[in-house]
Coordinates of C-alpha atoms in Angstrom, one line a residue:
Chain A
N1478 CA -11.7 -18.5 16.7
A1479 CA -9.1 -16.6 18.6
G1480 CA -9.1 -13.4 16.5
V1481 CA -5.9 -11.3 17.0
T1482 CA -3.4 -12.6 19.5
Q1483 CA -0.6 -10.5 20.9
T1484 CA 2.2 -11.7 23.1
P1485 CA 3.5 -10.8 25.6
K1486 CA 0.9 -8.8 27.5
F1487 CA 3.5 -7.0 29.6
Q1488 CA 7.2 -6.4 29.1
V1489 CA 10.0 -4.4 30.8
L1490 CA 13.1 -3.7 28.8
K1491 CA 16.3 -1.9 29.6
T1492 CA 17.4 0.9 27.3
G1493 CA 19.3 -0.6 24.3
Q1494 CA 17.8 -4.0 24.5
S1495 CA 15.9 -5.4 21.5
M1496 CA 12.8 -7.5 21.5
T1497 CA 10.0 -8.7 19.2
L1498 CA 6.3 -8.2 19.9
Q1499 CA 4.3 -11.0 18.4
C1500 CA 1.0 -10.7 16.6
A1501 CA -1.0 -13.5 15.0
Q1502 CA -4.5 -13.6 13.5
D1503 CA -6.6 -16.6 12.4
M1504 CA -9.1 -14.8 10.2
N1505 CA -7.2 -14.9 7.0
H1506 CA -7.1 -11.1 6.9
E1507 CA -4.8 -9.5 4.3
Y1508 CA -4.3 -6.2 6.2
M1509 CA -2.4 -5.9 9.4
S1510 CA -1.0 -3.0 11.3
W1511 CA 0.7 -1.9 14.5
Y1512 CA -0.3 1.1 16.6
R1513 CA 1.0 2.6 19.7
Q1514 CA -1.2 4.3 22.2
D1515 CA 0.1 7.0 24.6
P1516 CA -1.8 9.0 27.2
G1517 CA -3.5 12.1 25.7
M1518 CA -2.8 10.9 22.2
G1519 CA -4.8 8.9 19.7
L1520 CA -3.6 5.6 18.4
R1521 CA -0.6 6.2 16.1
L1522 CA 0.2 4.0 13.2
I1523 CA 3.7 2.5 13.3
H1524 CA 3.8 0.1 10.3
Y1525 CA 1.3 -1.7 8.2
S1526 CA 1.1 -4.6 5.7
V1527 CA -1.3 -5.1 2.9
G1528 CA -0.3 -8.8 2.4
A1529 CA 2.4 -11.3 2.9
G1530 CA 5.7 -9.9 1.8
I1531 CA 4.5 -6.3 1.7
T1532 CA 5.0 -3.8 4.4
D1533 CA 5.1 0.0 4.7
Q1534 CA 5.8 2.7 7.2
G1535 CA 3.1 4.6 9.1
E1536 CA 3.2 7.8 11.1
V1537 CA 5.9 6.8 13.7
P1538 CA 8.1 4.1 12.2
N1539 CA 11.5 5.1 13.6
G1540 CA 13.0 2.5 15.9
Y1541 CA 10.7 -0.2 14.8
N1542 CA 11.0 -2.9 12.1
V1543 CA 8.4 -5.3 10.7
S1544 CA 8.2 -8.3 8.3
R1545 CA 5.3 -10.3 7.0
S1546 CA 6.3 -13.7 5.8
T1547 CA 2.9 -15.3 6.3
T1548 CA -0.7 -14.0 6.2
E1549 CA -1.1 -14.9 9.8
D1550 CA 1.9 -13.3 11.5
F1551 CA 3.1 -9.7 11.7
P1552 CA 5.8 -9.3 14.3
L1553 CA 7.1 -5.9 15.5
R1554 CA 10.7 -5.6 16.3
L1555 CA 12.2 -2.9 18.6
L1556 CA 15.8 -2.6 17.4
S1557 CA 17.3 -0.7 20.4
A1558 CA 14.7 0.2 23.0
A1559 CA 14.5 3.7 24.3
P1560 CA 12.4 5.2 27.1
S1561 CA 10.4 7.1 24.5
Q1562 CA 9.1 3.7 23.3
T1563 CA 7.3 3.1 26.6
S1564 CA 3.7 2.7 25.4
V1565 CA 0.9 0.3 24.8
Y1566 CA 1.1 -1.4 21.5
F1567 CA -1.8 -2.8 19.5
C1568 CA -1.9 -5.0 16.5
A1569 CA -4.9 -4.9 14.3
S1570 CA -6.1 -6.8 11.3
S1571 CA -8.9 -6.3 8.8
Y1572 CA -10.3 -7.9 5.7
S1573 CA -10.4 -4.7 3.6
T1574 CA -8.2 -1.8 2.9
G1575 CA -7.0 0.2 5.8
V1576 CA -8.3 -0.4 9.3
V1577 CA -11.9 -0.7 8.3
S1578 CA -13.9 -2.7 10.8
A1579 CA -10.6 -3.7 12.3
F1580 CA -10.0 -6.4 14.9
F1581 CA -7.5 -5.4 17.6
G1582 CA -5.4 -7.5 19.8
Q1583 CA -5.4 -7.1 23.6
G1584 CA -2.3 -5.0 23.6
T1585 CA 1.3 -5.2 24.9
R1586 CA 2.2 -2.8 27.7
L1587 CA 5.9 -2.1 27.2
T1588 CA 8.1 -0.2 29.7
V1589 CA 11.6 0.8 28.8
V1590 CA 13.8 1.8 31.8
Chain B
S1484 CA -2.5 19.8 9.6
Q1485 CA -5.2 17.2 9.9
K1486 CA -6.8 17.1 13.3
I1487 CA -9.5 15.1 15.1
E1488 CA -11.1 16.5 18.2
Q1489 CA -13.1 14.5 20.7
N1490 CA -14.2 15.9 24.0
S1491 CA -11.3 14.8 26.2
E1492 CA -13.3 15.4 29.4
A1493 CA -15.3 12.5 30.6
L1494 CA -19.0 12.4 30.0
N1495 CA -21.2 11.4 32.9
I1496 CA -24.8 10.4 32.2
Q1497 CA -27.6 8.9 34.1
E1498 CA -28.7 5.4 33.3
G1499 CA -31.6 5.3 30.8
K1500 CA -30.7 8.6 29.2
T1501 CA -29.2 9.2 25.7
A1502 CA -25.5 9.7 25.6
T1503 CA -24.1 11.9 22.8
L1504 CA -20.4 12.0 21.9
T1505 CA -18.9 14.4 19.4
C1506 CA -16.1 14.0 16.9
N1507 CA -15.0 17.1 15.0
Y1508 CA -12.3 17.2 12.4
T1509 CA -10.3 19.8 10.4
N1510 CA -8.2 19.7 7.3
Y1511 CA -9.6 16.3 6.4
S1512 CA -11.7 14.9 3.6
P1513 CA -12.6 11.5 5.0
A1514 CA -14.1 8.8 2.9
Y1515 CA -15.5 7.2 6.0
L1516 CA -15.7 7.5 9.7
Q1517 CA -15.7 4.8 12.3
W1518 CA -16.5 4.5 16.0
Y1519 CA -14.7 2.1 18.3
R1520 CA -15.2 1.2 22.0
Q1521 CA -12.2 0.6 24.3
D1522 CA -12.4 -0.8 27.8
P1523 CA -9.5 -0.3 30.2
G1524 CA -6.6 -2.7 29.4
R1525 CA -8.3 -3.9 26.2
G1526 CA -7.9 -3.3 22.5
P1527 CA -10.5 -1.2 20.7
V1528 CA -13.6 -2.9 19.4
F1529 CA -15.3 -1.8 16.2
L1530 CA -18.8 -0.5 16.5
L1531 CA -20.0 1.3 13.5
L1532 CA -18.8 2.7 10.1
I1533 CA -20.4 5.5 8.2
R1534 CA -19.4 6.7 4.7
E1535 CA -19.1 10.2 3.5
N1536 CA -22.3 9.9 1.4
E1537 CA -24.3 8.6 4.4
K1538 CA -26.0 10.9 6.9
E1539 CA -27.0 8.4 9.5
K1540 CA -26.3 4.8 10.6
R1541 CA -28.0 2.7 13.3
K1542 CA -27.2 -0.5 15.1
E1543 CA -29.4 -1.5 17.9
R1544 CA -29.1 1.3 20.5
L1545 CA -26.4 3.0 18.7
K1546 CA -26.8 5.8 16.1
V1547 CA -24.1 7.7 14.2
T1548 CA -24.5 10.8 12.2
F1549 CA -22.0 12.3 9.8
D1550 CA -22.1 15.9 8.6
T1551 CA -19.3 16.6 6.1
T1552 CA -20.3 20.3 5.9
L1553 CA -20.0 20.8 9.7
K1554 CA -17.0 18.3 9.7
Q1555 CA -18.6 16.5 12.6
S1556 CA -19.9 13.1 13.6
L1557 CA -22.2 12.5 16.6
F1558 CA -22.4 9.1 18.3
H1559 CA -25.6 8.4 20.3
I1560 CA -26.3 5.6 22.7
T1561 CA -30.0 5.5 23.6
A1562 CA -31.3 4.0 26.9
S1563 CA -27.7 4.0 28.2
Q1564 CA -26.6 1.3 30.7
P1565 CA -23.7 1.1 33.1
A1566 CA -22.2 -1.6 30.8
D1567 CA -21.9 1.1 28.2
S1568 CA -19.2 2.8 30.3
A1569 CA -16.0 2.9 28.3
T1570 CA -13.9 5.1 26.1
Y1571 CA -15.2 5.7 22.6
L1572 CA -12.8 6.4 19.8
C1573 CA -13.6 8.2 16.6
A1574 CA -11.4 7.2 13.5
L1575 CA -11.3 8.8 10.1
A1576 CA -9.8 7.5 6.9
S1577 CA -9.3 9.1 3.5
S1578 CA -10.0 7.3 0.2
G1579 CA -7.4 5.9 -2.1
G1580 CA -4.8 3.2 -1.6
Y1581 CA -4.3 1.9 1.8
Q1582 CA -6.4 4.2 3.9
K1583 CA -4.3 5.2 6.8
V1584 CA -6.7 5.7 9.6
T1585 CA -6.4 8.5 12.1
F1586 CA -7.8 8.0 15.6
G1587 CA -9.0 10.6 18.0
I1588 CA -8.0 10.4 21.7
G1589 CA -11.4 9.2 22.7
T1590 CA -14.1 10.3 25.1
K1591 CA -14.7 8.4 28.4
L1592 CA -18.3 7.7 29.1
Q1593 CA -19.5 6.9 32.6
V1594 CA -23.1 5.8 32.9
I1595 CA -24.3 6.2 36.5
P1596 CA -26.9 3.8 37.8

């Protein structure tokens, strides 16, 4: 049982480049979400999904896109990377509403230069 | 605006003692409160959840209290061990719909042998 798997673990992008952060879970959880974590700030919600085909914006959605075509996968797309998107990104999944008792991935450390 | 405060300074404690971490919140009516542990370079790991109508919750050496009048939660680790050294995050969620969870910045605990 792998839990929540994020790839890649590290990434360096140039300003303006696009990329997709992958997130997969094997626990059949309906609820998945993406957070970013910056020094001195708590985890901030980017986007979330309550099931396949349903997504919604969180606190800091600008510059990011998501889709949920299957229960297992919830990729996060950076449309045109900016230095302000340098952060550590975490994907989470849970079996109930919200982030209750959530399982988090290992994180993706992204640097935009 | 809604605010969660955790002691941003590190807490150093001698092995065997009880560690007590504080989570205060303002302008919030949480349905429940969670505590997570985060190790460097890893994603948060869920520890305990306490609901608004519960005063106390225990799990092995962990104890959480929740005082909605004081707008405060206390997280206790009894008989602390060096392996308990980590950052502990407090997270609150309101009731209704998809509960968007707000995380505090965390308190770093260092247990000294």
